[in-house]
mmCIF file of C-alpha atoms in Angstrom:
data_model
loop_
_atom_site.group_PDB
_atom_site.id
_atom_site.type_symbol
_atom_site.label_atom_id
_atom_site.label_comp_id
_atom_site.label_asym_id
_atom_site.label_seq_id
_atom_site.Cartn_x
_atom_site.Cartn_y
_atom_site.Cartn_z
ATOM 1 C CA MET J 152 20.512 4.408 -4.060
ATOM 2 C CA ILE J 153 18.055 2.006 -4.324
ATOM 3 C CA THR J 154 17.886 0.401 -8.119
ATOM 4 C CA LEU J 155 14.301 -2.095 -8.289
ATOM 5 C CA THR J 156 13.053 -4.682 -10.679
ATOM 6 C CA LYS J 157 10.286 -7.357 -9.692
ATOM 7 C CA GLU J 158 12.809 -10.310 -10.395
ATOM 8 C CA ASP J 159 15.095 -8.459 -8.607
ATOM 9 C CA GLY J 160 13.274 -9.861 -5.079
ATOM 10 C CA PRO J 161 13.095 -7.787 -1.858
ATOM 11 C CA ALA J 162 15.882 -4.439 -1.965
ATOM 12 C CA ASP J 163 16.462 -3.530 1.454
ATOM 13 C CA LEU J 164 15.866 0.444 2.296
ATOM 14 C CA ASP J 165 18.774 0.598 4.328
ATOM 15 C CA GLY J 166 19.478 4.626 4.335
ATOM 16 C CA VAL J 167 16.059 5.373 2.501
ATOM 17 C CA THR J 168 14.296 7.668 5.274
ATOM 18 C CA HIS J 169 10.929 8.913 2.937
ATOM 19 C CA LEU J 170 10.045 7.052 0.000
ATOM 20 C CA SER J 171 7.220 8.016 -2.580
ATOM 21 C CA ILE J 172 5.481 6.092 -5.087
ATOM 22 C CA GLY J 173 3.602 8.250 -7.523
ATOM 23 C CA VAL J 174 0.880 6.767 -10.486
ATOM 24 C CA SER J 175 0.803 8.470 -13.554
ATOM 25 C CA TRP J 176 -1.944 7.907 -16.731
ATOM 26 C CA ASP J 177 -3.297 9.701 -19.468
ATOM 27 C CA PRO J 178 -7.017 9.508 -21.099
ATOM 28 C CA THR J 179 -7.863 8.082 -23.696
ATOM 29 C CA ALA J 180 -10.915 8.052 -25.903
ATOM 30 C CA GLY J 181 -11.384 4.134 -26.535
ATOM 31 C CA SER J 182 -12.419 3.137 -28.995
ATOM 32 C CA SER J 183 -14.784 6.161 -30.008
ATOM 33 C CA GLY J 184 -13.527 8.871 -32.027
ATOM 34 C CA GLY J 185 -15.622 12.311 -32.529
ATOM 35 C CA VAL J 186 -17.788 14.158 -29.976
ATOM 36 C CA MET J 187 -17.914 11.195 -27.520
ATOM 37 C CA GLY J 188 -14.083 10.401 -27.663
ATOM 38 C CA LYS J 189 -13.676 13.911 -26.963
ATOM 39 C CA LEU J 190 -15.700 13.691 -24.515
ATOM 40 C CA ARG J 191 -13.937 11.255 -23.287
ATOM 41 C CA ARG J 192 -10.170 12.444 -23.410
ATOM 42 C CA LYS J 193 -12.069 15.565 -21.418
ATOM 43 C CA THR J 194 -13.636 14.145 -18.731
ATOM 44 C CA GLY J 195 -10.733 11.650 -18.913
ATOM 45 C CA THR J 196 -10.933 8.261 -16.210
ATOM 46 C CA ASP J 197 -9.899 7.522 -12.472
ATOM 47 C CA LEU J 198 -7.512 5.688 -11.172
ATOM 48 C CA ASP J 199 -6.768 5.506 -7.329
ATOM 49 C CA LEU J 200 -3.242 5.315 -5.564
ATOM 50 C CA ILE J 201 -3.960 3.758 -2.177
ATOM 51 C CA ALA J 202 -1.091 2.465 0.322
ATOM 52 C CA VAL J 203 -2.811 0.317 2.805
ATOM 53 C CA ALA J 204 -1.015 -0.058 6.421
ATOM 54 C CA MET J 205 -0.621 -3.552 7.732
ATOM 55 C CA GLN J 206 -0.290 -4.682 11.111
ATOM 56 C CA ASN J 207 0.319 -8.470 10.865
ATOM 57 C CA GLY J 208 -1.117 -9.362 7.409
ATOM 58 C CA GLU J 209 -4.443 -7.268 9.172
ATOM 59 C CA PRO J 210 -5.230 -3.859 6.807
ATOM 60 C CA VAL J 211 -5.461 -1.098 9.741
ATOM 61 C CA ARG J 212 -5.014 2.245 7.420
ATOM 62 C CA LEU J 213 -5.355 3.582 3.869
ATOM 63 C CA ALA J 214 -3.991 6.493 2.683
ATOM 64 C CA GLY J 215 -6.067 7.356 0.062
ATOM 65 C CA LEU J 216 -9.489 7.807 -1.065
ATOM 66 C CA ASP J 217 -10.341 10.284 1.446
ATOM 67 C CA SER J 218 -8.018 10.189 3.840
ATOM 68 C CA LEU J 219 -4.890 11.438 3.282
ATOM 69 C CA ASP J 220 -3.290 11.381 6.484
ATOM 70 C CA PRO J 221 -4.489 7.635 8.121
ATOM 71 C CA MET J 222 -1.635 7.552 10.501
ATOM 72 C CA GLY J 223 -2.505 11.530 11.899
ATOM 73 C CA ASN J 224 1.179 11.859 12.465
ATOM 74 C CA GLY J 225 2.757 12.352 8.592
ATOM 75 C CA SER J 226 4.132 9.424 8.157
ATOM 76 C CA VAL J 227 2.285 7.916 5.348
ATOM 77 C CA LEU J 228 1.115 10.910 3.439
ATOM 78 C CA HIS J 229 -1.687 10.635 0.197
ATOM 79 C CA SER J 230 -1.468 13.876 -2.071
ATOM 80 C CA GLY J 231 -4.833 14.200 -3.050
ATOM 81 C CA ASP J 232 -7.604 12.682 -5.635
ATOM 82 C CA ASN J 233 -6.585 13.250 -9.158
ATOM 83 C CA GLN J 234 -9.642 11.968 -11.184
ATOM 84 C CA THR J 235 -9.104 12.658 -14.838
ATOM 85 C CA GLY J 236 -5.155 11.932 -15.427
ATOM 86 C CA HIS J 237 -4.807 15.162 -16.837
ATOM 87 C CA GLY J 238 -1.598 17.202 -16.402
ATOM 88 C CA ASP J 239 2.328 15.914 -16.625
ATOM 89 C CA GLY J 240 4.242 14.012 -14.213
ATOM 90 C CA ASP J 241 2.477 12.261 -11.068
ATOM 91 C CA ASP J 242 -1.239 12.383 -10.639
ATOM 92 C CA GLU J 243 -1.420 10.626 -7.741
ATOM 93 C CA THR J 244 1.657 10.557 -4.724
ATOM 94 C CA VAL J 245 2.628 8.187 -1.233
ATOM 95 C CA THR J 246 5.175 9.397 0.468
ATOM 96 C CA VAL J 247 6.517 7.099 3.473
ATOM 97 C CA GLU J 248 8.791 8.390 6.389
ATOM 98 C CA PHE J 249 9.782 5.160 8.254
ATOM 99 C CA ALA J 250 10.704 6.736 11.096
ATOM 100 C CA ARG J 251 7.598 8.435 12.200
ATOM 101 C CA ILE J 252 5.325 5.218 11.199
ATOM 102 C CA PRO J 253 4.006 3.641 14.387
ATOM 103 C CA PRO J 254 5.435 0.434 15.475
ATOM 104 C CA ASN J 255 2.637 -2.152 15.413
ATOM 105 C CA ILE J 256 2.817 -1.609 11.359
ATOM 106 C CA THR J 257 4.316 -4.207 10.133
ATOM 107 C CA ALA J 258 4.287 -4.124 6.249
ATOM 108 C CA VAL J 259 2.524 -0.896 3.607
ATOM 109 C CA VAL J 260 1.101 -2.187 0.710
ATOM 110 C CA PHE J 261 0.851 0.001 -2.529
ATOM 111 C CA VAL J 262 -2.130 -0.530 -4.743
ATOM 112 C CA ALA J 263 -3.835 1.224 -7.502
ATOM 113 C CA ALA J 264 -6.951 0.857 -9.113
ATOM 114 C CA ALA J 265 -9.757 2.396 -10.943
ATOM 115 C CA TYR J 266 -12.094 1.566 -7.876
ATOM 116 C CA LYS J 267 -14.922 4.383 -8.581
ATOM 117 C CA LYS J 268 -17.440 2.947 -10.881
ATOM 118 C CA GLY J 269 -17.527 3.850 -14.639
ATOM 119 C CA SER J 270 -13.615 4.074 -14.212
ATOM 120 C CA SER J 271 -11.194 1.315 -15.231
ATOM 121 C CA PHE J 272 -7.677 0.322 -16.936
ATOM 122 C CA GLN J 273 -8.870 0.191 -20.441
ATOM 123 C CA LYS J 274 -10.093 4.243 -20.353
ATOM 124 C CA ALA J 275 -6.195 5.198 -19.482
ATOM 125 C CA ARG J 276 -3.287 4.685 -21.373
ATOM 126 C CA ASN J 277 0.063 5.099 -20.067
ATOM 127 C CA ILE J 278 0.106 3.570 -16.913
ATOM 128 C CA SER J 279 3.388 3.805 -15.299
ATOM 129 C CA PHE J 280 4.019 3.565 -11.148
ATOM 130 C CA LYS J 281 7.125 5.247 -10.302
ATOM 131 C CA VAL J 282 9.580 4.694 -6.792
ATOM 132 C CA TYR J 283 11.360 7.422 -5.730
ATOM 133 C CA ASP J 284 13.989 7.382 -3.117
ATOM 134 C CA ALA J 285 12.598 10.834 -1.180
ATOM 135 C CA THR J 286 15.705 10.859 1.496
ATOM 136 C CA GLY J 287 17.180 14.365 2.189
ATOM 137 C CA GLY J 288 14.130 16.405 -0.001
ATOM 138 C CA SER J 289 15.348 15.491 -3.139
ATOM 139 C CA SER J 290 13.437 12.710 -5.097
ATOM 140 C CA GLN J 291 15.558 10.388 -7.362
ATOM 141 C CA GLN J 292 13.691 7.816 -9.030
ATOM 142 C CA VAL J 293 14.110 4.064 -8.436
ATOM 143 C CA ALA J 294 11.891 2.079 -10.742
ATOM 144 C CA ASP J 295 9.570 2.772 -13.377
ATOM 145 C CA ILE J 296 6.629 0.042 -13.347
ATOM 146 C CA TRP J 297 4.480 -0.672 -15.882
ATOM 147 C CA PRO J 298 0.996 -2.881 -16.058
ATOM 148 C CA SER J 299 0.195 -4.508 -19.040
ATOM 149 C CA LEU J 300 -1.760 -2.982 -21.468
ATOM 150 C CA LEU J 301 -3.787 -6.520 -22.261
ATOM 151 C CA THR J 302 -5.356 -6.657 -18.468
ATOM 152 C CA GLN J 303 -8.681 -6.588 -17.925
ATOM 153 C CA ASP J 304 -8.429 -6.205 -14.109
ATOM 154 C CA ASN J 305 -8.621 -2.653 -12.530
ATOM 155 C CA GLY J 306 -6.312 -3.246 -9.859
ATOM 156 C CA CYS J 307 -2.540 -3.242 -9.343
ATOM 157 C CA ALA J 308 -0.599 -4.595 -6.491
ATOM 158 C CA VAL J 309 2.695 -1.925 -7.371
ATOM 159 C CA ALA J 310 5.334 -2.956 -4.451
ATOM 160 C CA LYS J 311 4.922 -3.912 -0.764
ATOM 161 C CA ALA J 312 7.434 -2.417 2.029
ATOM 162 C CA VAL J 313 7.908 -4.819 4.842
ATOM 163 C CA ARG J 314 9.528 -4.233 8.202
ATOM 164 C CA ALA J 315 13.147 -5.934 9.337
ATOM 165 C CA GLY J 316 13.888 -5.545 12.301
ATOM 166 C CA SER J 317 14.734 -1.906 12.679
ATOM 167 C CA SER J 318 14.642 -1.438 8.972
ATOM 168 C CA TRP J 319 12.266 -1.887 5.662
ATOM 169 C CA LYS J 320 12.432 -3.789 2.433
ATOM 170 C CA LEU J 321 10.901 -3.278 -0.651
ATOM 171 C CA GLN J 322 8.803 -5.395 -2.899
ATOM 172 C CA VAL J 323 8.298 -4.884 -6.623
ATOM 173 C CA ILE J 324 4.975 -6.794 -7.215
ATOM 174 C CA ASN J 325 3.722 -5.480 -10.283
ATOM 175 C CA GLU J 326 0.477 -8.218 -10.265
ATOM 176 C CA THR J 327 -3.130 -7.564 -11.545
ATOM 177 C CA GLY J 328 -6.716 -8.376 -9.855
ATOM 178 C CA LYS J 329 -10.171 -7.657 -9.860
ATOM 179 C CA ILE J 330 -11.650 -5.499 -6.760
ATOM 180 C CA LYS J 331 -15.056 -5.198 -6.704
ATOM 181 C CA GLN J 332 -15.578 -1.145 -7.865
ATOM 182 C CA GLY J 333 -16.886 1.101 -5.419
ATOM 183 C CA ASP J 334 -15.895 -1.736 -2.342
ATOM 184 C CA GLU J 335 -13.290 -0.944 -0.009
ATOM 185 C CA HIS J 336 -13.475 -4.726 1.807
ATOM 186 C CA ALA J 337 -12.344 -6.305 -1.458
ATOM 187 C CA LEU J 338 -9.735 -3.172 -1.597
ATOM 188 C CA MET J 339 -8.043 -4.371 1.879
ATOM 189 C CA ARG J 340 -8.566 -8.311 0.663
ATOM 190 C CA PHE J 341 -6.479 -8.054 -2.497
ATOM 191 C CA ALA J 342 -3.993 -5.569 -0.607
ATOM 192 C CA VAL J 343 -3.622 -8.594 2.134
ATOM 193 C CA SER J 344 -3.457 -11.282 -0.423
ATOM 194 C CA LYS J 345 -0.189 -9.612 -1.410
#
């Protein structure tokens, strides 16, 4: 088992064969009540969890948005797009099976973003990123990462898995920043900067 915090630095993932990262959030009415507040709660806000596979510092595959299995072999799988934040538990999840990741992939950066126009972190509450050791078919939570409620940003670099020889290390990042909405290249540049 691993236990992760940002302050601990990278954690060795020895013995961890499967890792999952999930994002959950609740929709909010924002500052308005009444009919508009109820409508905003009903429609929610769309946050997206994205895994960016890197090859020597360059993004080469994305899991998320409209790509659920970017490697084509199940090594990095996205659960699908939740556009409202409604429901219990994780709203979106990315699962990584390290042994199946192609050898040219040197890192996987996990980013959450209010990527689509009209979405924002300010329209969501209780945003939480959970990291699970999913080895052996069970899921044991090893980290719970909460971004600041004060941020005006629309992106958060959650964590980064880095190949270390024949094994992997995972570092909690939890840094926010601005990503131009709807701009996939801006999203990738944000991931590369982490």
